[in-house]
Amino acid sequence: MAIYHLSVSNVSRASGSRATATLSYISGKRVHDERRGETYDYGRKERVLRVGTLLPEGAPAEYADPAVLFNAVELHETGRTARPAKKIVVALPREFTPRQRVQALEEYIRENLNADGYAATYAIHEDGEGNNPHAHILVANRQIDPATGGWARLKQRMEYVLDERGERVPLTDPETGRQKTDKRGRRQWKRTSVSLNPLDRKAKLKALRESWADTCNALLDETERIDHRSLEDQGSDLEPTIHEGYAARAIERAGGVSERCQTNREIRRSNRLLTAIRDELGRIFDRLGELFAARIRRLRPRQTQPGPAEPNWRYFEGDARRQLEADRADHTAALRGKLMDARADVRNREEWWRSHGTKEFEAARQIIDVALKASREARDANIFKRGRLLRNAEQVAGEQSARLRMAVPWLEDTAIPSDWDQASRFRMRTTKAIHDHDMKPRTDLVAELEKQLEQAERAGNERPSPEQVKALALRMAEQRERAEDPTQDTNRPEPSGDKPLDLSEPEDLGESGPFEERSTPNKTKADLLREIRQRADRRTGQQEAEQRQIDPWSAQPPQRRGHGR
């Protein structure tokens, strides 16, 4: 049975841990620490199945070697309490094949770490008996700037501490109780360090836990799904198990009885009993519902005026609620994928702007440069030529302004100043306006998707309304009834696809209808039916004769008899 586990911990220099030492442990390889001059060789190599490194966009190619990557981050972090890396441990479902393990890990790292600029190395482990498949993900705790390929700056900053009213909290002297001041007499206020690293935020850690469950469920069978939520958050009354640990399992392997393992066995036994009781009650209620529905179907024909009876939807209420929650989760995942694509489109467009620009930008730049050239000549001219060149600059600025209005008709300010400094600032404003106008549809799409994703996540945290659950449960009950009793719709006439036989009077009234002589005592019902059948045969024969009329364009020449060439 697939289980869920994901834990995040810091590789902290204050606690004596090193990123290079952790890398040696998870990879089972010898790693040399360049900062300390030490060499680490930890871990049991026989349990390491695969090691891989994934880099974000713009990272140096040499970082593909994990030893180079984590030596670089260790050298960059200089503080004694620095945290150069984070370690994520995930449990791999036993149902996964070796290829699915790698696929799930790499997809998870690309979407949740590489997309935010983090480089990571993963290692897949098993115990000596081939059980307990899990993976260690070592993440460099500083993002890589895609523009420079170096480590990003400002991992944290200082902010003022605010009280409940949003005002700054004074820094007081514990002896006097008064607010402290600096050497210049300025009052001091409490400040705190705020991390700018997304991996230190609770929302990011929650998203990491949820994303791992989604990634595994996409590859697991429907009956083997895992859930990142606790049993309490899932609304389950099952008792959670406790963490056993390596020591407890070692006692069990040696033939002893560990207290923690024994506690978990008792918890699993009680949970299995509770689940079996709940399943049996569910089967009993389902059977009662089937008997009740069959009884209703037998009694329905006896009613004088039968009305549409509402199906027994209560037995499908749990399935309907779970289906609604699954649909919400799928909708949220789809929005998250669209948002990632939209952000990538914005980044790609920004790259295009830095290297190419647009036709409107090039046209506007050339037009403004003509006016800039004239104004620069007027500015740099001597006193004898300045007046004439200033008038020329004003004339050129007016002409180029008209051309700018035609080239960029949506631009609000198209009046190019004749002064060189003002024209330079006008060029910068125009460039920004054209850039913002070109990027607006993409940025608006990102904002709209972020809003929709926020609404979807907010709705996903709420339970479906009783009206929604009842509507879906009703549809499920109706489908169940139609599947169990396929004869309930047999009384409805099936469409034959043919036109009904026209037994009305002929338009020419040349012959009388079969029912005109109904009062004649010599004609029986059999005679009337025979006349109806004969009239139908005549009309059918007439239609076939009309269809067999020879088309002069497709008629074949008559075949000669006898000898011929």
XYZ file of N, CA and C in Angstrom, residues 280-443:
492
model
N -18.498 -2.941 5.984
C -19.655 -3.829 6.115
C -20.948 -3.032 6.275
N -20.878 -1.968 7.075
C -22.072 -1.120 7.204
C -22.426 -0.485 5.866
N -21.398 -0.097 5.097
C -21.683 0.474 3.783
C -22.372 -0.525 2.868
N -21.900 -1.795 2.892
C -22.557 -2.820 2.067
C -23.986 -3.075 2.528
N -24.189 -3.058 3.849
C -25.554 -3.266 4.355
C -26.466 -2.134 3.894
N -25.983 -0.897 4.015
C -26.811 0.236 3.596
C -27.055 0.210 2.081
N -26.028 -0.204 1.326
C -26.235 -0.314 -0.120
C -27.297 -1.352 -0.446
N -27.226 -2.491 0.238
C -28.225 -3.533 -0.011
C -29.616 -3.079 0.397
N -29.706 -2.380 1.536
C -31.006 -1.844 1.943
C -31.522 -0.839 0.924
N -30.600 -0.032 0.391
C -31.036 0.912 -0.630
C -31.535 0.209 -1.881
N -30.850 -0.879 -2.281
C -31.298 -1.627 -3.459
C -32.671 -2.252 -3.224
N -32.871 -2.846 -2.036
C -34.173 -3.438 -1.730
C -35.260 -2.377 -1.684
N -34.919 -1.231 -1.106
C -35.907 -0.156 -1.029
C -36.263 0.351 -2.425
N -35.225 0.497 -3.298
C -35.503 0.959 -4.663
C -36.337 -0.066 -5.428
N -36.042 -1.388 -5.233
C -36.847 -2.409 -5.905
C -38.284 -2.390 -5.405
N -38.453 -2.189 -4.102
C -39.818 -2.112 -3.560
C -40.572 -0.923 -4.143
N -39.895 0.191 -4.268
C -40.534 1.380 -4.837
C -40.929 1.127 -6.288
N -40.060 0.435 -7.049
C -40.392 0.163 -8.445
C -41.599 -0.773 -8.575
N -41.747 -1.720 -7.629
C -42.918 -2.606 -7.687
C -44.196 -1.884 -7.310
N -44.079 -0.928 -6.391
C -45.282 -0.214 -5.954
C -45.655 0.926 -6.896
N -44.733 1.356 -7.719
C -45.004 2.515 -8.567
C -46.138 2.264 -9.562
N -46.220 1.085 -10.234
C -47.352 0.896 -11.159
C -48.715 0.916 -10.494
N -48.803 0.652 -9.172
C -50.086 0.643 -8.489
C -50.607 2.042 -8.188
N -49.765 3.012 -8.292
C -50.213 4.374 -8.023
C -51.126 4.845 -9.144
N -52.185 5.539 -8.758
C -53.137 6.025 -9.763
C -52.508 7.090 -10.643
N -51.767 7.984 -10.057
C -51.099 9.040 -10.815
C -49.618 9.048 -10.398
N -48.851 8.181 -10.981
C -47.442 8.116 -10.564
C -46.700 9.391 -10.949
N -45.921 9.879 -10.033
C -45.101 11.065 -10.278
C -43.636 10.706 -10.246
N -42.794 11.574 -10.686
C -41.358 11.278 -10.683
C -40.823 11.176 -9.255
N -40.398 9.976 -8.879
C -39.860 9.746 -7.541
C -38.369 10.086 -7.508
N -37.963 10.734 -6.433
C -36.562 11.109 -6.294
C -35.739 9.892 -5.908
N -34.668 9.587 -6.622
C -33.844 8.414 -6.276
C -33.245 8.567 -4.882
N -32.889 7.441 -4.319
C -32.306 7.427 -2.986
C -30.842 7.849 -3.085
N -30.621 9.147 -2.981
C -29.286 9.686 -3.218
C -28.402 9.646 -1.996
N -28.937 9.354 -0.822
C -28.138 9.390 0.399
C -26.992 8.379 0.375
N -27.192 7.258 -0.343
C -26.163 6.224 -0.363
C -25.001 6.596 -1.280
N -25.168 7.641 -2.060
C -24.089 8.105 -2.941
C -23.506 9.430 -2.470
N -23.894 9.846 -1.264
C -23.460 11.154 -0.776
C -21.950 11.208 -0.593
N -21.352 10.148 -0.005
C -19.898 10.146 0.188
C -19.142 10.136 -1.124
N -19.603 9.299 -2.092
C -18.939 9.274 -3.394
C -19.039 10.613 -4.101
N -20.199 11.257 -3.979
C -20.373 12.562 -4.631
C -19.445 13.604 -4.023
N -19.311 13.588 -2.692
C -18.418 14.569 -2.049
C -16.969 14.350 -2.473
N -16.547 13.077 -2.513
C -15.172 12.802 -2.938
C -14.952 13.177 -4.404
N -15.971 12.964 -5.248
C -15.829 13.344 -6.656
C -15.712 14.852 -6.818
N -16.495 15.603 -6.033
C -16.410 17.066 -6.109
C -15.040 17.547 -5.646
N -14.497 16.953 -4.573
C -13.172 17.354 -4.100
C -12.101 17.017 -5.133
N -12.240 15.839 -5.781
C -11.266 15.480 -6.821
C -11.348 16.429 -8.007
N -12.583 16.828 -8.396
C -12.727 17.770 -9.510
C -12.101 19.115 -9.170
N -12.274 19.549 -7.917
C -11.660 20.819 -7.518
C -10.141 20.723 -7.561
N -9.609 19.593 -7.089
C -8.156 19.421 -7.123
C -7.631 19.407 -8.558
N -8.352 18.727 -9.472
C -7.929 18.713 -10.872
C -7.971 20.114 -11.472
N -9.033 20.878 -11.122
C -9.147 22.248 -11.643
C -7.998 23.118 -11.127
N -7.663 22.954 -9.845
C -6.556 23.732 -9.277
C -5.233 23.374 -9.950
N -5.004 22.068 -10.188
C -3.764 21.645 -10.852
C -3.692 22.187 -12.278
N -4.843 22.183 -12.988
C -4.843 22.723 -14.351
C -4.530 24.219 -14.349
N -5.114 24.969 -13.397
C -4.820 26.398 -13.307
C -3.350 26.629 -12.975
N -2.794 25.776 -12.104
C -1.382 25.943 -11.752
C -0.491 25.714 -12.984
N -0.844 24.741 -13.810
C -0.068 24.522 -15.028
C -0.190 25.686 -16.005
N -1.425 26.217 -16.165
C -1.596 27.374 -17.045
C -0.805 28.580 -16.534
N -0.782 28.765 -15.204
C -0.050 29.897 -14.638
C 1.449 29.759 -14.898
N 1.981 28.545 -14.776
C 3.401 28.336 -15.065
C 3.710 28.645 -16.523
N 2.822 28.218 -17.436
C 3.033 28.516 -18.853
C 2.968 30.016 -19.116
N 2.004 30.716 -18.454
C 1.884 32.161 -18.675
C 3.114 32.903 -18.152
N 3.626 32.474 -16.990
C 4.843 33.119 -16.468
C 6.034 32.861 -17.377
N 6.121 31.640 -17.902
C 7.202 31.354 -18.841
C 7.079 32.211 -20.098
N 5.829 32.453 -20.556
C 5.633 33.302 -21.729
C 6.091 34.728 -21.441
N 5.824 35.235 -20.223
C 6.267 36.582 -19.866
C 7.798 36.646 -19.860
N 8.436 35.623 -19.282
C 9.910 35.631 -19.259
C 10.491 35.556 -20.671
N 9.897 34.717 -21.512
C 10.390 34.609 -22.890
C 10.211 35.921 -23.648
N 9.073 36.600 -23.400
C 8.847 37.879 -24.088
C 9.829 38.932 -23.603
N 10.148 38.914 -22.304
C 11.137 39.860 -21.791
C 12.508 39.610 -22.435
N 12.866 38.326 -22.579
C 14.115 38.019 -23.267
C 14.090 38.522 -24.705
N 12.961 38.351 -25.384
C 12.829 38.845 -26.756
C 12.978 40.351 -26.809
N 12.408 41.050 -25.837
C 12.511 42.506 -25.803
C 13.970 42.940 -25.632
N 14.688 42.265 -24.766
C 16.067 42.683 -24.535
C 16.943 42.486 -25.763
N 16.584 41.527 -26.606
C 17.432 41.237 -27.766
C 16.892 41.774 -29.081
N 15.565 41.894 -29.231
C 14.987 42.250 -30.518
C 14.116 43.508 -30.457
N 13.237 43.618 -29.450
C 12.264 44.701 -29.465
C 11.096 44.373 -30.368
N 10.338 45.407 -30.768
C 9.209 45.215 -31.667
C 9.295 46.213 -32.815
N 8.439 46.026 -33.825
C 8.423 46.938 -34.966
C 8.032 48.354 -34.529
N 7.028 48.446 -33.646
C 6.619 49.769 -33.172
C 7.753 50.445 -32.406
N 8.477 49.659 -31.597
C 9.580 50.246 -30.838
C 10.672 50.748 -31.771
N 11.019 49.949 -32.782
C 12.063 50.371 -33.714
C 11.645 51.611 -34.491
N 10.365 51.625 -34.928
C 9.893 52.794 -35.672
C 9.918 54.047 -34.798
N 9.430 53.925 -33.551
C 9.420 55.074 -32.651
C 10.838 55.530 -32.330
N 11.755 54.590 -32.139
C 13.139 54.960 -31.821
C 13.769 55.748 -32.967
N 13.575 55.266 -34.211
C 14.152 55.976 -35.347
C 13.561 57.374 -35.498
N 12.239 57.486 -35.276
C 11.585 58.807 -35.414
C 12.107 59.768 -34.355
N 12.185 59.296 -33.107
C 12.635 60.185 -32.017
C 14.112 60.521 -32.185
N 14.911 59.583 -32.706
C 16.343 59.853 -32.891
C 16.575 60.992 -33.885
N 15.696 61.113 -34.898
C 15.837 62.223 -35.857
C 15.655 63.553 -35.134
N 14.615 63.633 -34.270
C 14.395 64.863 -33.510
C 15.522 65.094 -32.514
N 16.036 64.017 -31.889
C 17.141 64.159 -30.946
C 18.389 64.710 -31.635
N 18.639 64.247 -32.842
C 19.818 64.722 -33.572
C 19.719 66.214 -33.845
N 18.524 66.681 -34.273
C 18.360 68.111 -34.543
C 18.501 68.931 -33.267
N 17.904 68.441 -32.159
C 18.009 69.208 -30.906
C 19.432 69.203 -30.371
N 20.190 68.092 -30.582
C 21.573 68.061 -30.126
C 22.424 69.043 -30.927
N 22.180 69.158 -32.231
C 22.926 70.132 -33.032
C 22.641 71.556 -32.567
N 21.378 71.833 -32.215
C 21.048 73.175 -31.720
C 21.698 73.437 -30.365
N 21.777 72.406 -29.520
C 22.375 72.598 -28.191
C 23.878 72.845 -28.290
N 24.549 72.124 -29.185
C 26.001 72.222 -29.286
C 26.467 73.351 -30.207
N 25.552 74.065 -30.901
C 25.943 75.117 -31.851
C 26.422 76.362 -31.102
N 27.176 77.202 -31.814
C 27.643 78.440 -31.205
C 26.512 79.456 -31.201
N 26.811 80.612 -30.660
C 25.754 81.612 -30.467
C 25.221 82.142 -31.784
N 26.015 82.103 -32.859
C 25.557 82.661 -34.127
C 24.611 81.707 -34.853
N 24.811 80.406 -34.694
C 23.960 79.423 -35.388
C 22.826 78.887 -34.514
N 22.828 79.180 -33.227
C 21.882 78.527 -32.318
C 20.445 78.897 -32.630
N 20.193 80.153 -32.965
C 18.811 80.557 -33.219
C 18.225 79.804 -34.400
N 19.001 79.769 -35.509
C 18.492 79.075 -36.700
C 18.307 77.580 -36.422
N 19.250 76.967 -35.704
C 19.150 75.530 -35.440
C 18.038 75.220 -34.446
N 17.740 76.165 -33.531
C 16.622 75.937 -32.611
C 15.303 75.924 -33.372
N 15.169 76.871 -34.322
C 13.933 76.860 -35.118
C 13.850 75.578 -35.952
N 14.986 75.161 -36.468
C 14.991 73.913 -37.245
C 14.634 72.716 -36.360
N 15.142 72.727 -35.103
C 14.831 71.621 -34.183
C 13.343 71.591 -33.865
N 12.718 72.791 -33.711
C 11.278 72.818 -33.434
C 10.495 72.291 -34.642
N 10.927 72.674 -35.844
C 10.233 72.198 -37.038
C 10.383 70.675 -37.181
N 11.597 70.167 -36.966
C 11.825 68.717 -37.075
C 11.030 67.972 -36.007
N 10.974 68.537 -34.793
C 10.223 67.881 -33.720
C 8.738 67.801 -34.073
N 8.190 68.876 -34.683
C 6.782 68.822 -35.087
C 6.533 67.783 -36.171
N 7.435 67.731 -37.176
C 7.267 66.742 -38.243
C 7.383 65.317 -37.713
N 8.358 65.081 -36.839
C 8.541 63.730 -36.309
C 7.407 63.350 -35.367
N 6.823 64.365 -34.679
C 5.667 64.058 -33.829
C 4.504 63.550 -34.666
N 4.291 64.173 -35.848
C 3.218 63.693 -36.735
C 3.516 62.270 -37.208
N 4.769 62.001 -37.556
C 5.124 60.633 -37.979
C 4.955 59.635 -36.829
N 5.264 60.079 -35.604
C 5.121 59.193 -34.443
C 3.653 58.855 -34.195
N 2.756 59.840 -34.394
C 1.321 59.566 -34.232
C 0.842 58.541 -35.247
N 1.385 58.580 -36.456
C 0.989 57.602 -37.471
C 1.616 56.236 -37.205
N 2.830 56.205 -36.684
C 3.504 54.920 -36.454
C 2.952 54.215 -35.224
N 2.648 54.991 -34.170
C 2.121 54.398 -32.924
C 0.829 55.134 -32.590
N -0.286 54.795 -33.226
C -1.513 55.587 -33.043
C -2.089 55.503 -31.646
N -1.822 54.418 -30.897
C -2.408 54.293 -29.565
C -1.638 55.054 -28.491
N -0.456 55.614 -28.836
C 0.361 56.312 -27.853
C -0.311 57.628 -27.473
N -0.446 57.888 -26.186
C -1.160 59.081 -25.719
C -0.331 60.352 -25.951
N 0.929 60.346 -25.535
C 1.783 61.533 -25.653
C 2.714 61.332 -26.853
N 2.455 62.066 -27.945
C 3.278 61.949 -29.153
C 3.993 63.251 -29.491
N 3.919 64.257 -28.635
C 4.563 65.548 -28.911
C 6.023 65.483 -28.469
N 6.941 65.430 -29.437
C 8.364 65.330 -29.126
C 8.892 66.725 -28.796
N 9.498 66.926 -27.610
C 10.043 68.258 -27.285
C 11.232 68.596 -28.186
N 11.447 69.896 -28.379
C 12.588 70.345 -29.188
C 13.850 70.462 -28.357
N 13.722 70.491 -27.016
C 14.887 70.543 -26.145
C 15.490 69.148 -26.038
N 16.840 69.078 -26.020
C 17.503 67.769 -26.067
C 17.262 66.968 -24.796
N 17.357 67.614 -23.611
C 17.151 66.877 -22.352
C 15.719 66.368 -22.256
N 14.763 67.217 -22.598
C 13.375 66.781 -22.542
C 13.100 65.686 -23.571
N 13.709 65.797 -24.745
C 13.510 64.767 -25.767
C 14.100 63.426 -25.325
N 15.238 63.474 -24.602
C 15.830 62.224 -24.103
C 14.899 61.555 -23.097
N 14.343 62.378 -22.182
C 13.396 61.793 -21.214
C 12.132 61.300 -21.914
N 11.701 62.021 -22.961
C 10.538 61.576 -23.714
C 10.805 60.223 -24.374
N 12.015 60.025 -24.851
C 12.340 58.733 -25.478
C 12.262 57.592 -24.458
N 12.761 57.835 -23.246
C 12.695 56.802 -22.207
C 11.244 56.491 -21.840
N 10.413 57.552 -21.715
C 8.999 57.309 -21.392
C 8.301 56.552 -22.512
N 8.604 56.894 -23.746
C 7.968 56.209 -24.880
C 8.385 54.753 -24.944
N 9.674 54.490 -24.707
C 10.144 53.093 -24.707
C 9.410 52.281 -23.643
N 9.279 52.859 -22.441
C 8.562 52.137 -21.370
C 7.094 51.944 -21.721
N 6.463 52.960 -22.319
C 5.048 52.835 -22.682
C 4.843 51.744 -23.724
N 5.725 51.685 -24.725
C 5.597 50.642 -25.761
C 5.839 49.261 -25.144
N 6.847 49.187 -24.263
C 7.114 47.897 -23.596
C 5.919 47.455 -22.759
N 5.368 48.371 -21.943
C 4.228 48.001 -21.095
C 3.008 47.632 -21.939
N 2.794 48.347 -23.050
C 1.653 48.036 -23.918
C 1.797 46.651 -24.549
N 3.017 46.293 -24.919
C 3.239 44.976 -25.531
C 3.126 43.849 -24.503
N 3.559 44.110 -23.252
C 3.543 43.063 -22.224
C 2.220 42.982 -21.486
N 1.333 43.983 -21.669
C 0.109 44.038 -20.868
C -0.771 42.798 -21.030
N -1.050 42.299 -22.253
C -1.898 41.095 -22.331
C -1.316 39.911 -21.574
N 0.016 39.758 -21.591
C 0.624 38.612 -20.902
C 0.600 38.799 -19.384
N 0.934 40.028 -18.931
C 0.894 40.259 -17.487
C -0.530 40.218 -16.954
